[in-house]
Amino acid sequence: MQAKFFPSRTVALYMARLFVVRTFAILAALVIVLQTLDLLSESGRILAVPSNGNAEILRYVGFRTPQIIGLFLPFSVLLSTILTLSMLNQNSEVIALKASGLSAHQVLAPLILTGFIIAIISFAFNDRVVSRATATLNRWQKVEYAALPIDRGDRTNIWVRDGDDLINVRSARGKGNAVTLSDVTLYDRQEGNLIGVIRAAKGGRIVGGWQIDNAIRFDVATGTSRKLGNIIVARGVRPDQFTLTTVDPNGLSFGALWNAINDLRDAGRPTKALEGSLWHKISGPLSAVLMPLLGAVAAFGIARSGKLFIRAVIAMALGFAYFVSENFAITMGDLGAYPPLLAAWAPFILFLLIGELVLVRSEE
């Protein structure tokens, strides 16, 4: 066995080039096919809005394509790994490398290093591009592809419970005790029955509750309305209940999600599901490092034995089993059944050990 971990510079660059070219070629093919199929299902809804046309179709493609790239890049790395290693095996290049004294880990080293570089690119792309595209597309879909409202950081259509009462706010602006509310509607309930509805154009935080101005109460029993003036309501509602009602981890960058989790934790709100999504933003891209190890089954063994196809199928099965277990763990983390770190990292560590076991038992 050679003292250095990597093969020669020429061989390493040759394998890395094959790996990268196939990865992005497969990714491009997947993006074209999947974007076309997705556009067929969504174009009707987009064009149903009278003012929409080709520009809105292209805008949708611009928002959706980064999501598809971020989602299917790990699949592309897996398929590229199997294709690259199968070709090297078929051409007896792997046998030549092993005959020169390289171990199985040394043969895979250029692909693992390239996978790590792809993982860094994937993390940066997801953090800077995919998160913003997802947040904007979600806002656009909420208005059913109509004119996109200007995002000023406001929270819209908020529902909060205060005991038996329900409070709906059209928008909340600000943070902490400086939060201001617009179009406040309080549904006064007693033992589950609606007894009155209080409406006000605006409200704000004061000591002891929330003051709403020029409130009007509609009494359900009498069917009459009366003016209440400025009154205090929702004494048990905290400011964060209006400003941190929904946090979409897919629409936030790593840093923004970290800050949102800290804000929720300071307010005493549960954060376990969001913490799992936070760590998955790192473990997800790192799957590109794992794929060469799982696909190594296709690299070794004599191609003339006729079992190369079976080895490729086994490698693909291992890769897809990893993606299934990853999605299962994240789902369990969202439900609170798994701790955040376990939900994010358990599949990666498990299949890292499985890949190493298969490689060592069969080749080392």
Short mmCIF file of C-alpha atoms in Angstrom, two decimals:
data_model
loop_
_atom_site.label_atom_id
_atom_site.label_comp_id
_atom_site.label_asym_id
_atom_site.label_seq_id
_atom_site.Cartn_x
_atom_site.Cartn_y
_atom_site.Cartn_z
CA MET A 1 0.00 0.00 0.00
CA GLN A 2 1.31 3.42 -0.88
CA ALA A 3 2.18 5.84 1.88
CA LYS A 4 0.09 8.68 0.48
CA PHE A 5 -3.68 8.42 0.54
CA PHE A 6 -4.42 9.73 -2.97
CA PRO A 7 -3.27 8.15 -6.23
CA SER A 8 -1.14 10.15 -8.65
CA ARG A 9 -2.19 13.70 -9.54
CA THR A 10 -3.03 12.66 -13.11
CA VAL A 11 -5.26 9.78 -12.01
CA ALA A 12 -6.97 11.88 -9.32
CA LEU A 13 -7.78 14.68 -11.77
CA TYR A 14 -8.97 12.17 -14.37
CA MET A 15 -11.39 10.51 -11.94
CA ALA A 16 -12.57 13.83 -10.52
CA ARG A 17 -13.27 15.20 -14.00
CA LEU A 18 -15.30 12.13 -14.95
CA PHE A 19 -17.24 12.39 -11.69
CA VAL A 20 -18.02 16.11 -11.94
CA VAL A 21 -19.01 16.05 -15.63
CA ARG A 22 -21.38 13.13 -15.11
CA THR A 23 -22.84 14.64 -11.93
CA PHE A 24 -23.84 17.92 -13.54
CA ALA A 25 -24.90 16.27 -16.82
CA ILE A 26 -27.29 13.99 -14.92
CA LEU A 27 -28.46 16.94 -12.80
CA ALA A 28 -29.18 19.02 -15.93
CA ALA A 29 -31.20 16.17 -17.46
CA LEU A 30 -33.19 15.69 -14.24
CA VAL A 31 -33.88 19.41 -13.91
CA ILE A 32 -35.14 19.71 -17.52
CA VAL A 33 -37.45 16.70 -17.21
CA LEU A 34 -38.79 17.48 -13.74
CA GLN A 35 -39.22 21.20 -14.42
CA THR A 36 -41.17 20.39 -17.58
CA LEU A 37 -43.48 18.00 -15.72
CA ASP A 38 -43.94 20.46 -12.86
CA LEU A 39 -44.68 23.30 -15.26
CA LEU A 40 -47.36 21.24 -16.97
CA SER A 41 -49.22 20.92 -13.68
CA GLU A 42 -48.77 24.54 -12.52
CA SER A 43 -48.99 26.57 -15.73
CA GLY A 44 -52.78 26.36 -15.75
CA ARG A 45 -53.03 27.85 -12.27
CA ILE A 46 -50.56 30.61 -13.13
CA LEU A 47 -52.33 31.59 -16.36
CA ALA A 48 -55.74 31.47 -14.64
CA VAL A 49 -54.93 34.90 -13.19
CA PRO A 50 -56.03 37.42 -15.86
CA SER A 51 -52.92 39.60 -15.70
CA ASN A 52 -50.43 36.70 -15.93
CA GLY A 53 -48.60 35.62 -19.06
CA ASN A 54 -45.27 34.30 -20.28
CA ALA A 55 -43.33 36.55 -17.90
CA GLU A 56 -45.03 34.92 -14.90
CA ILE A 57 -44.32 31.46 -16.33
CA LEU A 58 -40.62 32.35 -16.56
CA ARG A 59 -40.73 33.81 -13.06
CA TYR A 60 -42.14 30.54 -11.74
CA VAL A 61 -39.39 28.60 -13.51
CA GLY A 62 -36.82 30.91 -11.93
CA PHE A 63 -38.20 30.18 -8.46
CA ARG A 64 -38.79 26.44 -8.93
CA THR A 65 -35.56 25.46 -10.69
CA PRO A 66 -33.29 26.18 -7.68
CA GLN A 67 -35.58 24.02 -5.53
CA ILE A 68 -35.28 21.11 -7.96
CA ILE A 69 -31.49 21.52 -8.15
CA GLY A 70 -31.14 21.54 -4.37
CA LEU A 71 -33.41 18.52 -3.98
CA PHE A 72 -31.95 16.30 -6.69
CA LEU A 73 -28.25 17.14 -6.53
CA PRO A 74 -27.59 14.25 -4.07
CA PHE A 75 -29.43 11.86 -6.43
CA SER A 76 -27.26 13.09 -9.29
CA VAL A 77 -24.12 12.47 -7.24
CA LEU A 78 -25.28 8.91 -6.51
CA LEU A 79 -26.04 8.12 -10.16
CA SER A 80 -22.80 9.76 -11.28
CA THR A 81 -20.84 7.68 -8.76
CA ILE A 82 -22.35 4.42 -10.01
CA LEU A 83 -21.87 5.38 -13.66
CA THR A 84 -18.27 6.53 -13.17
CA LEU A 85 -17.16 3.54 -11.11
CA SER A 86 -18.96 1.06 -13.38
CA MET A 87 -17.19 2.51 -16.42
CA LEU A 88 -13.80 2.36 -14.66
CA ASN A 89 -14.48 -1.22 -13.68
CA GLN A 90 -15.68 -2.17 -17.16
CA ASN A 91 -12.49 -0.77 -18.70
CA SER A 92 -10.34 -2.61 -16.12
CA GLU A 93 -8.99 0.72 -14.86
CA VAL A 94 -9.86 -0.18 -11.28
CA ILE A 95 -7.93 -3.43 -11.62
CA ALA A 96 -4.94 -1.48 -12.92
CA LEU A 97 -5.09 0.92 -9.97
CA LYS A 98 -5.28 -1.93 -7.46
CA ALA A 99 -2.46 -3.76 -9.24
CA SER A 100 -0.29 -0.68 -8.74
CA GLY A 101 -0.67 -1.08 -4.97
CA LEU A 102 -3.64 1.20 -4.24
CA SER A 103 -6.22 0.11 -1.69
CA ALA A 104 -9.96 0.44 -2.27
CA HIS A 105 -10.04 3.58 -0.10
CA GLN A 106 -7.25 5.14 -2.13
CA VAL A 107 -9.12 4.41 -5.37
CA LEU A 108 -12.19 6.18 -3.96
CA ALA A 109 -10.26 9.08 -2.41
CA PRO A 110 -10.50 11.46 -5.45
CA LEU A 111 -14.27 10.94 -5.62
CA ILE A 112 -14.72 11.49 -1.89
CA LEU A 113 -12.72 14.73 -2.00
CA THR A 114 -14.69 15.90 -5.04
CA GLY A 115 -17.91 14.98 -3.24
CA PHE A 116 -16.82 17.16 -0.31
CA ILE A 117 -16.27 20.12 -2.65
CA ILE A 118 -19.70 19.51 -4.21
CA ALA A 119 -21.18 19.42 -0.68
CA ILE A 120 -19.71 22.87 0.08
CA ILE A 121 -21.10 24.25 -3.19
CA SER A 122 -24.48 22.64 -2.45
CA PHE A 123 -24.63 24.16 1.04
CA ALA A 124 -23.79 27.63 -0.27
CA PHE A 125 -26.32 27.30 -3.10
CA ASN A 126 -29.07 26.11 -0.76
CA ASP A 127 -28.28 28.81 1.79
CA ARG A 128 -28.08 31.75 -0.60
CA VAL A 129 -30.35 30.82 -3.52
CA VAL A 130 -32.76 28.00 -2.68
CA SER A 131 -33.93 29.46 0.64
CA ARG A 132 -34.76 32.84 -0.96
CA ALA A 133 -36.47 31.23 -3.95
CA THR A 134 -38.53 29.01 -1.64
CA ALA A 135 -39.61 31.91 0.57
CA THR A 136 -40.66 34.03 -2.42
CA LEU A 137 -42.44 31.15 -4.18
CA ASN A 138 -44.36 30.28 -1.00
CA ARG A 139 -45.55 33.89 -0.70
CA TRP A 140 -46.57 33.92 -4.36
CA GLN A 141 -48.49 30.66 -4.02
CA LYS A 142 -50.35 31.97 -0.97
CA VAL A 143 -51.85 34.72 -3.16
CA GLU A 144 -52.55 32.10 -5.89
CA TYR A 145 -50.02 33.57 -8.33
CA ALA A 146 -51.58 37.04 -8.26
CA ALA A 147 -49.49 40.21 -7.98
CA LEU A 148 -46.83 39.56 -5.37
CA PRO A 149 -47.10 41.99 -2.45
CA ILE A 150 -44.02 43.90 -1.36
CA ASP A 151 -42.30 42.06 1.49
CA ARG A 152 -41.60 44.49 4.32
CA GLY A 153 -41.04 41.77 6.89
CA ASP A 154 -44.65 41.89 8.12
CA ARG A 155 -46.58 38.83 9.30
CA THR A 156 -49.98 38.41 7.69
CA ASN A 157 -53.22 36.54 8.49
CA ILE A 158 -52.23 35.58 12.04
CA TRP A 159 -54.40 33.51 14.37
CA VAL A 160 -53.75 33.49 18.13
CA ARG A 161 -55.66 31.83 20.98
CA ASP A 162 -56.27 33.63 24.27
CA GLY A 163 -58.07 31.19 26.52
CA ASP A 164 -61.38 30.42 24.78
CA ASP A 165 -61.09 33.51 22.57
CA LEU A 166 -59.61 33.54 19.08
CA ILE A 167 -57.82 36.58 17.65
CA ASN A 168 -57.20 37.18 13.96
CA VAL A 169 -54.82 39.92 12.79
CA ARG A 170 -54.44 40.86 9.15
CA SER A 171 -50.83 41.98 9.65
CA ALA A 172 -48.32 42.47 12.46
CA ARG A 173 -45.30 44.75 12.12
CA GLY A 174 -42.33 45.23 14.41
CA LYS A 175 -40.73 43.16 17.13
CA GLY A 176 -41.10 42.79 20.87
CA ASN A 177 -43.16 45.45 22.66
CA ALA A 178 -43.01 47.64 19.52
CA VAL A 179 -45.35 45.31 17.60
CA THR A 180 -48.31 47.04 15.94
CA LEU A 181 -51.41 45.21 14.70
CA SER A 182 -53.72 46.00 11.79
CA ASP A 183 -57.33 44.89 11.26
CA VAL A 184 -57.81 43.08 14.58
CA THR A 185 -60.78 40.72 14.99
CA LEU A 186 -61.46 39.10 18.37
CA TYR A 187 -63.94 36.24 18.53
CA ASP A 188 -65.33 36.28 22.07
CA ARG A 189 -66.26 32.72 23.01
CA GLN A 190 -67.71 31.19 26.15
CA GLU A 191 -67.59 27.42 26.64
CA GLY A 192 -66.97 27.00 22.93
CA ASN A 193 -69.92 29.16 21.84
CA LEU A 194 -69.45 32.46 20.00
CA ILE A 195 -71.08 35.29 21.96
CA GLY A 196 -69.55 38.32 20.28
CA VAL A 197 -67.10 39.69 17.71
CA ILE A 198 -64.90 42.72 18.41
CA ARG A 199 -63.25 44.53 15.51
CA ALA A 200 -60.68 47.33 15.42
CA ALA A 201 -58.58 48.90 12.71
CA LYS A 202 -55.33 48.88 14.71
CA GLY A 203 -53.78 47.96 18.02
CA GLY A 204 -50.52 47.95 19.95
CA ARG A 205 -48.74 46.57 22.97
CA ILE A 206 -49.16 48.29 26.35
CA VAL A 207 -48.51 47.24 29.92
CA GLY A 208 -50.95 44.48 30.80
CA GLY A 209 -52.16 43.55 27.33
CA TRP A 210 -52.99 44.92 23.89
CA GLN A 211 -54.88 48.15 23.31
CA ILE A 212 -57.10 48.27 20.23
CA ASP A 213 -58.47 51.63 19.10
CA ASN A 214 -62.08 52.52 18.26
CA ALA A 215 -63.28 48.97 18.78
CA ILE A 216 -66.78 47.92 17.74
CA ARG A 217 -68.50 44.91 19.32
CA PHE A 218 -71.14 42.83 17.59
CA ASP A 219 -73.32 40.89 20.03
CA VAL A 220 -74.47 37.55 18.64
CA ALA A 221 -77.47 37.14 20.96
CA THR A 222 -79.05 40.55 20.22
CA GLY A 223 -77.66 41.06 16.71
CA THR A 224 -76.65 44.64 17.58
CA SER A 225 -73.36 46.53 17.41
CA ARG A 226 -71.98 49.10 19.80
CA LYS A 227 -68.83 51.21 20.03
CA LEU A 228 -66.38 50.36 22.81
CA GLY A 229 -63.69 52.97 22.14
CA ASN A 230 -60.14 52.09 23.15
CA ILE A 231 -60.08 48.85 25.13
CA ILE A 232 -57.49 46.34 26.37
CA VAL A 233 -57.74 42.76 25.15
CA ALA A 234 -55.58 39.62 24.95
CA ARG A 235 -53.91 40.13 28.31
CA GLY A 236 -52.30 36.71 28.16
CA VAL A 237 -50.86 37.00 24.65
CA ARG A 238 -47.14 37.66 24.22
CA PRO A 239 -45.68 39.72 21.32
CA ASP A 240 -43.86 36.70 19.90
CA GLN A 241 -47.19 34.94 19.38
CA PHE A 242 -47.97 37.50 16.68
CA THR A 243 -44.49 37.81 15.16
CA LEU A 244 -43.25 34.21 15.39
CA THR A 245 -46.39 32.32 14.52
CA THR A 246 -44.90 30.41 11.56
CA VAL A 247 -41.28 29.67 10.74
CA ASP A 248 -40.62 27.87 7.46
CA PRO A 249 -37.13 26.32 7.75
CA ASN A 250 -36.96 25.72 3.99
CA GLY A 251 -37.42 29.44 3.33
CA LEU A 252 -34.69 30.60 5.71
CA SER A 253 -30.91 30.50 5.44
CA PHE A 254 -28.85 28.73 8.10
CA GLY A 255 -28.11 31.97 9.94
CA ALA A 256 -31.69 33.26 9.75
CA LEU A 257 -33.07 29.94 10.99
CA TRP A 258 -30.53 29.94 13.84
CA ASN A 259 -31.74 33.40 14.91
CA ALA A 260 -35.40 32.38 14.62
CA ILE A 261 -34.78 29.33 16.82
CA ASN A 262 -33.07 31.51 19.44
CA ASP A 263 -36.01 33.94 19.41
CA LEU A 264 -38.51 31.10 19.83
CA ARG A 265 -36.43 29.53 22.59
CA ASP A 266 -36.24 32.85 24.46
CA ALA A 267 -40.02 33.09 24.20
CA GLY A 268 -40.46 29.61 25.64
CA ARG A 269 -41.73 28.10 22.38
CA PRO A 270 -40.85 24.54 21.20
CA THR A 271 -37.96 24.42 18.74
CA LYS A 272 -37.04 20.72 18.42
CA ALA A 273 -38.46 20.29 14.89
CA LEU A 274 -36.71 23.45 13.68
CA GLU A 275 -33.41 22.36 15.24
CA GLY A 276 -33.59 19.11 13.25
CA SER A 277 -34.13 21.10 10.05
CA LEU A 278 -31.24 23.39 11.00
CA TRP A 279 -28.74 20.52 11.30
CA HIS A 280 -30.15 18.88 8.18
CA LYS A 281 -29.02 21.94 6.23
CA ILE A 282 -25.50 20.63 6.90
CA SER A 283 -26.02 16.86 6.85
CA GLY A 284 -28.09 17.01 3.64
CA PRO A 285 -25.33 18.44 1.39
CA LEU A 286 -22.76 16.18 3.07
CA SER A 287 -24.53 13.18 1.53
CA ALA A 288 -22.41 13.95 -1.56
CA VAL A 289 -19.40 12.73 0.45
CA LEU A 290 -21.20 9.51 1.31
CA MET A 291 -22.30 8.57 -2.21
CA PRO A 292 -18.86 7.37 -3.50
CA LEU A 293 -18.64 5.04 -0.51
CA LEU A 294 -22.12 3.61 -1.06
CA GLY A 295 -21.54 3.33 -4.80
CA ALA A 296 -18.20 1.59 -4.36
CA VAL A 297 -19.89 -1.80 -4.75
CA ALA A 298 -20.02 -1.08 -8.49
CA ALA A 299 -16.29 -0.33 -8.67
CA PHE A 300 -14.84 -3.59 -7.50
CA GLY A 301 -15.18 -7.17 -8.60
CA ILE A 302 -14.23 -8.58 -11.97
CA ALA A 303 -16.44 -7.07 -14.70
CA ARG A 304 -16.04 -10.19 -16.87
CA SER A 305 -17.85 -12.23 -14.21
CA GLY A 306 -21.14 -10.80 -15.48
CA LYS A 307 -22.11 -9.38 -12.12
CA LEU A 308 -21.33 -5.72 -12.83
CA PHE A 309 -25.01 -4.91 -13.40
CA ILE A 310 -25.98 -6.64 -10.16
CA ARG A 311 -23.30 -4.66 -8.31
CA ALA A 312 -24.60 -1.42 -9.81
CA VAL A 313 -28.13 -2.30 -8.69
CA ILE A 314 -26.89 -3.05 -5.16
CA ALA A 315 -25.06 0.30 -5.06
CA MET A 316 -28.20 2.12 -6.24
CA ALA A 317 -30.29 0.28 -3.64
CA LEU A 318 -27.90 1.37 -0.88
CA GLY A 319 -28.07 4.97 -2.06
CA PHE A 320 -31.84 5.10 -2.25
CA ALA A 321 -32.12 3.32 1.12
CA TYR A 322 -30.09 6.20 2.56
CA PHE A 323 -32.44 8.82 1.10
CA VAL A 324 -35.49 6.93 2.42
CA SER A 325 -34.01 6.66 5.91
CA GLU A 326 -32.98 10.34 5.81
CA ASN A 327 -36.52 11.48 4.97
CA PHE A 328 -37.95 9.13 7.61
CA ALA A 329 -35.63 10.49 10.30
CA ILE A 330 -36.42 14.11 9.41
CA THR A 331 -40.16 13.33 9.55
CA MET A 332 -39.74 11.70 12.97
CA GLY A 333 -37.78 14.75 14.08
CA ASP A 334 -40.58 17.06 12.92
CA LEU A 335 -43.07 14.98 14.92
CA GLY A 336 -40.86 15.17 18.00
CA ALA A 337 -40.19 11.41 18.09
CA TYR A 338 -36.43 11.82 17.45
CA PRO A 339 -34.05 14.34 19.05
CA PRO A 340 -32.83 16.97 16.52
CA LEU A 341 -29.24 15.71 16.27
CA LEU A 342 -30.38 12.10 15.90
CA ALA A 343 -32.88 13.02 13.17
CA ALA A 344 -30.27 14.97 11.19
CA TRP A 345 -27.15 12.84 11.63
CA ALA A 346 -28.22 9.25 12.41
CA PRO A 347 -28.83 8.21 8.75
CA PHE A 348 -25.52 9.72 7.64
CA ILE A 349 -23.51 7.96 10.35
CA LEU A 350 -25.41 4.68 9.92
CA PHE A 351 -24.80 4.46 6.18
CA LEU A 352 -21.23 5.67 6.58
CA LEU A 353 -20.63 2.62 8.78
CA ILE A 354 -22.55 0.35 6.38
CA GLY A 355 -20.53 1.59 3.42
CA GLU A 356 -17.26 1.12 5.27
CA LEU A 357 -18.28 -2.36 6.40
CA VAL A 358 -19.21 -3.46 2.88
CA LEU A 359 -16.01 -1.99 1.43
CA VAL A 360 -13.68 -3.48 4.06
CA ARG A 361 -15.33 -6.92 4.07
CA SER A 362 -15.31 -7.21 0.28
CA GLU A 363 -12.15 -5.41 -0.84
CA GLU A 364 -9.75 -4.69 2.01
#
